[in-house]
Short mmCIF file of C-alpha atoms in Angstrom, two decimals:
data_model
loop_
_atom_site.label_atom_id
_atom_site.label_comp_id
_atom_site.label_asym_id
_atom_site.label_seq_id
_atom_site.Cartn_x
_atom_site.Cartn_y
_atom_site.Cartn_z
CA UNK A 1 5.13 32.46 -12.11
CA UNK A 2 2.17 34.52 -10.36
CA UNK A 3 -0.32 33.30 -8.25
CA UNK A 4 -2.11 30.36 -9.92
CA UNK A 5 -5.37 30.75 -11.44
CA UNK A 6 -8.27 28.69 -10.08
CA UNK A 7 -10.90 26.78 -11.42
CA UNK A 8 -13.02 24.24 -9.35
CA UNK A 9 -15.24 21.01 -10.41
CA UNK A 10 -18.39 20.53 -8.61
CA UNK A 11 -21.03 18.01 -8.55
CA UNK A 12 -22.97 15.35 -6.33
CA UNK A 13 -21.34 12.32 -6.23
CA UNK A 14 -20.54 10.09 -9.39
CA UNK A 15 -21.50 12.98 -11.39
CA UNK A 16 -18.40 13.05 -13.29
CA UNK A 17 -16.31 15.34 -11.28
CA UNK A 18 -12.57 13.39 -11.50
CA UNK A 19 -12.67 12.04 -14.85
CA UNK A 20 -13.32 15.73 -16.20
CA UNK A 21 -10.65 17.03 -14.05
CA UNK A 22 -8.16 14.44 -14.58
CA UNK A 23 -8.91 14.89 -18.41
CA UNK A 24 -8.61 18.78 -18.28
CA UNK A 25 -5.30 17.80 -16.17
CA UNK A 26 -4.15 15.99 -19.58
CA UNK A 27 -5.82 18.48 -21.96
CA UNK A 28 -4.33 21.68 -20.19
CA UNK A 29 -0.68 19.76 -19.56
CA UNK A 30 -0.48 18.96 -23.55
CA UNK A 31 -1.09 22.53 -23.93
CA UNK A 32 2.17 23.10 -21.67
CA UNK A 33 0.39 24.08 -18.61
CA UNK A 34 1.38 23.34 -15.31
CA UNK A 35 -1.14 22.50 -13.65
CA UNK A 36 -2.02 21.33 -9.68
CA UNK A 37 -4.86 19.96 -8.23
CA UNK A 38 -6.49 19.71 -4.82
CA UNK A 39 -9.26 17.17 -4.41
CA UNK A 40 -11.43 17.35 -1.37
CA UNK A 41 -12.77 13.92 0.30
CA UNK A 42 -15.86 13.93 2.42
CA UNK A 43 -14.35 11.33 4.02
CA UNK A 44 -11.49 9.59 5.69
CA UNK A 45 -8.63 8.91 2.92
CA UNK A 46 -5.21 6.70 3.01
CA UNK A 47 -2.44 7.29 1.12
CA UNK A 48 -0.71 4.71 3.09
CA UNK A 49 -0.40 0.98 2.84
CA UNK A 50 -0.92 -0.60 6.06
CA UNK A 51 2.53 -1.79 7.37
CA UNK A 52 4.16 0.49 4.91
CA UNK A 53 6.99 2.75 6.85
CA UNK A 54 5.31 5.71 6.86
CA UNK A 55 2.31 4.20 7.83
CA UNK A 56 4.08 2.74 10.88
CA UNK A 57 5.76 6.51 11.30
CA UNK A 58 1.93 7.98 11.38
CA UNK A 59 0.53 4.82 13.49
CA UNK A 60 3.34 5.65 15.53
CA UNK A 61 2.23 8.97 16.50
CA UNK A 62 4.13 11.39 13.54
CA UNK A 63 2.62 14.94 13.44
CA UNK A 64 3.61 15.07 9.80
CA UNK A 65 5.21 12.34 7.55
CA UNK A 66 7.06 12.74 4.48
CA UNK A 67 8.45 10.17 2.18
CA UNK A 68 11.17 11.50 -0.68
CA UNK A 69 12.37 9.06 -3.62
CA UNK A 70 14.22 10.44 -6.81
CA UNK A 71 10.88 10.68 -8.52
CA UNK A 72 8.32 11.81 -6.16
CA UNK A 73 7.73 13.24 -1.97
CA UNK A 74 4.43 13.39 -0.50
CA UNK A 75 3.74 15.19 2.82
CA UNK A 76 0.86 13.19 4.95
CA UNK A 77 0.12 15.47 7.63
CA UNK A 78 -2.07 13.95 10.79
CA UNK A 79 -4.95 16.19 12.29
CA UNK A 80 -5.20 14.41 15.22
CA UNK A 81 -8.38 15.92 16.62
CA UNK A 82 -7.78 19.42 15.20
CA UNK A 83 -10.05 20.86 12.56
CA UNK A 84 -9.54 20.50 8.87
CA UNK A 85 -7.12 23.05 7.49
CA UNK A 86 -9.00 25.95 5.33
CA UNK A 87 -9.05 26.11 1.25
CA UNK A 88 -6.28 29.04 1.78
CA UNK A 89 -3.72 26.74 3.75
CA UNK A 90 -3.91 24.31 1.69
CA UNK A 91 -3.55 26.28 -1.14
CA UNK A 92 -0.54 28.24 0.31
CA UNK A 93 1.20 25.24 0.20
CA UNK A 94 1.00 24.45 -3.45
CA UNK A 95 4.51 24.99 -5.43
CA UNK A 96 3.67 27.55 -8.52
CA UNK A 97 2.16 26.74 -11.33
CA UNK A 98 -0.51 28.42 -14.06
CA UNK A 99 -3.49 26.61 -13.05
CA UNK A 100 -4.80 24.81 -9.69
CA UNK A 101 -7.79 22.62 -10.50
CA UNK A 102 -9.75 22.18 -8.03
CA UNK A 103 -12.24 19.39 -7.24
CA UNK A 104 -14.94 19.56 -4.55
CA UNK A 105 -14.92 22.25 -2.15
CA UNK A 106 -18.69 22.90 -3.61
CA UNK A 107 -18.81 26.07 -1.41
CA UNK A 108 -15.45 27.48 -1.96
CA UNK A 109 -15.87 31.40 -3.81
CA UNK A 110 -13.73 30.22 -6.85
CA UNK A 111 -15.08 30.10 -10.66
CA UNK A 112 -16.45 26.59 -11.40
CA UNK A 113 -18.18 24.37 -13.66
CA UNK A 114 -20.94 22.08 -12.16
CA UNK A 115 -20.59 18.31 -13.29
CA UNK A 116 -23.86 16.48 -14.20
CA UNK A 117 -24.52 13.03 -14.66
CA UNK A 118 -27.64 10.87 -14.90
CA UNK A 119 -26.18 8.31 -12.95
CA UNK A 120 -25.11 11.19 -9.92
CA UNK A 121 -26.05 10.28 -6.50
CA UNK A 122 -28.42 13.47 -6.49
CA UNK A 123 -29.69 15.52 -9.29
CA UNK A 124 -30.88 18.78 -7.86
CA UNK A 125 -28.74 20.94 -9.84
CA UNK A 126 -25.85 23.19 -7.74
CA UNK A 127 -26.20 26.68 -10.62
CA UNK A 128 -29.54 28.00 -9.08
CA UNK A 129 -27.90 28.70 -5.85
CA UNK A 130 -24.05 28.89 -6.12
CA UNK A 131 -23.20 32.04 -8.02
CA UNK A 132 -19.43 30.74 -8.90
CA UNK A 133 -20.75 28.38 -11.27
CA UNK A 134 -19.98 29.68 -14.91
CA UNK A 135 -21.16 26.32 -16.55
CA UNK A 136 -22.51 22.94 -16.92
CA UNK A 137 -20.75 19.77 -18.38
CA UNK A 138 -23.38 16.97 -18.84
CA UNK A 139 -24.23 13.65 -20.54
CA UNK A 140 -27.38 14.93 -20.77
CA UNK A 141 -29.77 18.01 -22.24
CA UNK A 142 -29.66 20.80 -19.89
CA UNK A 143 -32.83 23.20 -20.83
CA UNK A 144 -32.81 25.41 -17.41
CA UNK A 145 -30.47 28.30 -16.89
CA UNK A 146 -28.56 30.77 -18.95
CA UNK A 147 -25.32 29.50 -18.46
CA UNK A 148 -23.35 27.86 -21.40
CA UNK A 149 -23.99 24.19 -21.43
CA UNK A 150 -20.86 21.53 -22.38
CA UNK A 151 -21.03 18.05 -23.34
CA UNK A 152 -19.28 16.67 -20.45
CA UNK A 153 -17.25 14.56 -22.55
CA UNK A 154 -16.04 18.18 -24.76
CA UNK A 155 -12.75 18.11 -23.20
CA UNK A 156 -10.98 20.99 -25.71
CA UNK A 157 -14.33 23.00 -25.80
CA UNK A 158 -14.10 23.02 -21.61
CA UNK A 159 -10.79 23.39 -21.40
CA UNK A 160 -11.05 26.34 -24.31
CA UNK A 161 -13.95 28.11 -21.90
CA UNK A 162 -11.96 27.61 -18.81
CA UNK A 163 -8.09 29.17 -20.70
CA UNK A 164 -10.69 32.55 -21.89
CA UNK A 165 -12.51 32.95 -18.34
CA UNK A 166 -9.24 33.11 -16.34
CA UNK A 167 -7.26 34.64 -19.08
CA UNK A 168 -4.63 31.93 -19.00
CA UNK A 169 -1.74 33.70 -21.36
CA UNK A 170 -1.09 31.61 -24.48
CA UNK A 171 1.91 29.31 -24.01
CA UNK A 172 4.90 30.09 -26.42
CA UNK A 173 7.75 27.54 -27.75
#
């Protein structure tokens, strides 16, 4: 596999941003896609249950943590103090795969469709002013704008625009 294409979901908050992605996730997977995703948090995340053994190894002091079963690893890595890692790290770190979705990192310079909801936190719309946005998926009429406009419920129809702007090669049997 080549470098993974990559396709971003922005929004304001509860605009719709994960259940698109996680339904583009299915939509593109079904398809026979694989696909990886990296979801920024504004905030501070767990991963860990509290008095779980990794969480003692991190509590602990652990730079990095990683827990392997026959099904599954994860890597927790602790910042302790130091800044959070660039878009490219993280990305380096990704195994290969056709597709990396990507949700949040509004400001990254990646192709990306904006997420709209009426119930968002904010409505001031992210297109005017981020040239990286190719589109709009909303539950409501968007008049402004020139850029194609997607029910944000059309998963196929998204999924269709987002296979012909990256150029995602058709997937054989």
């Amino acid at each position: 596999m080549s470098t993974p294409r990559l396709f971003g979901i922005a929004g304001w908050k509860n605009s719709g941003k994960t259940g698109l992605a996680v339904r583009l996730v299915e939509e593109f997977t079904r398809r026979g896609y694989r696909i990886s995703t990296i979801k920024h948090a504004h905030h501070d995340f767990d991963i860990d249950k509290v008095g779980a053994d990794s969480y003692r190894h991190r509590q602990a002091g652990a730079h990095e943590v990683t827990i392997v079963s026959g099904t599954r690893f994860a890597i927790m890595h602790e910042l302790r103090g130091e800044p959070e890692p660039a878009f490219e790290d993280i990305l380096s770190r990704l195994a290969p795969c056709d597709l990396v979705l990507i949700e949040g990192y509004k400001r990254e310079p990646i192709p990306k469709i904006e997420a709209r909801r009426l119930e968002a936190a904010k409505r001031e719309p992210l297109a005017p002013t981020d040239p990286h946005i190719c589109a709009i998926a909303a539950d409501h009429p968007v008049t402004e704008g020139t850029l194609p406009v997607f029910d944000l419920d059309d998963t196929m129809a998204i999924a269709d625009f987002i296979a012909a702007k990256l150029g995602l090669p058709a997937i054989t049997a």
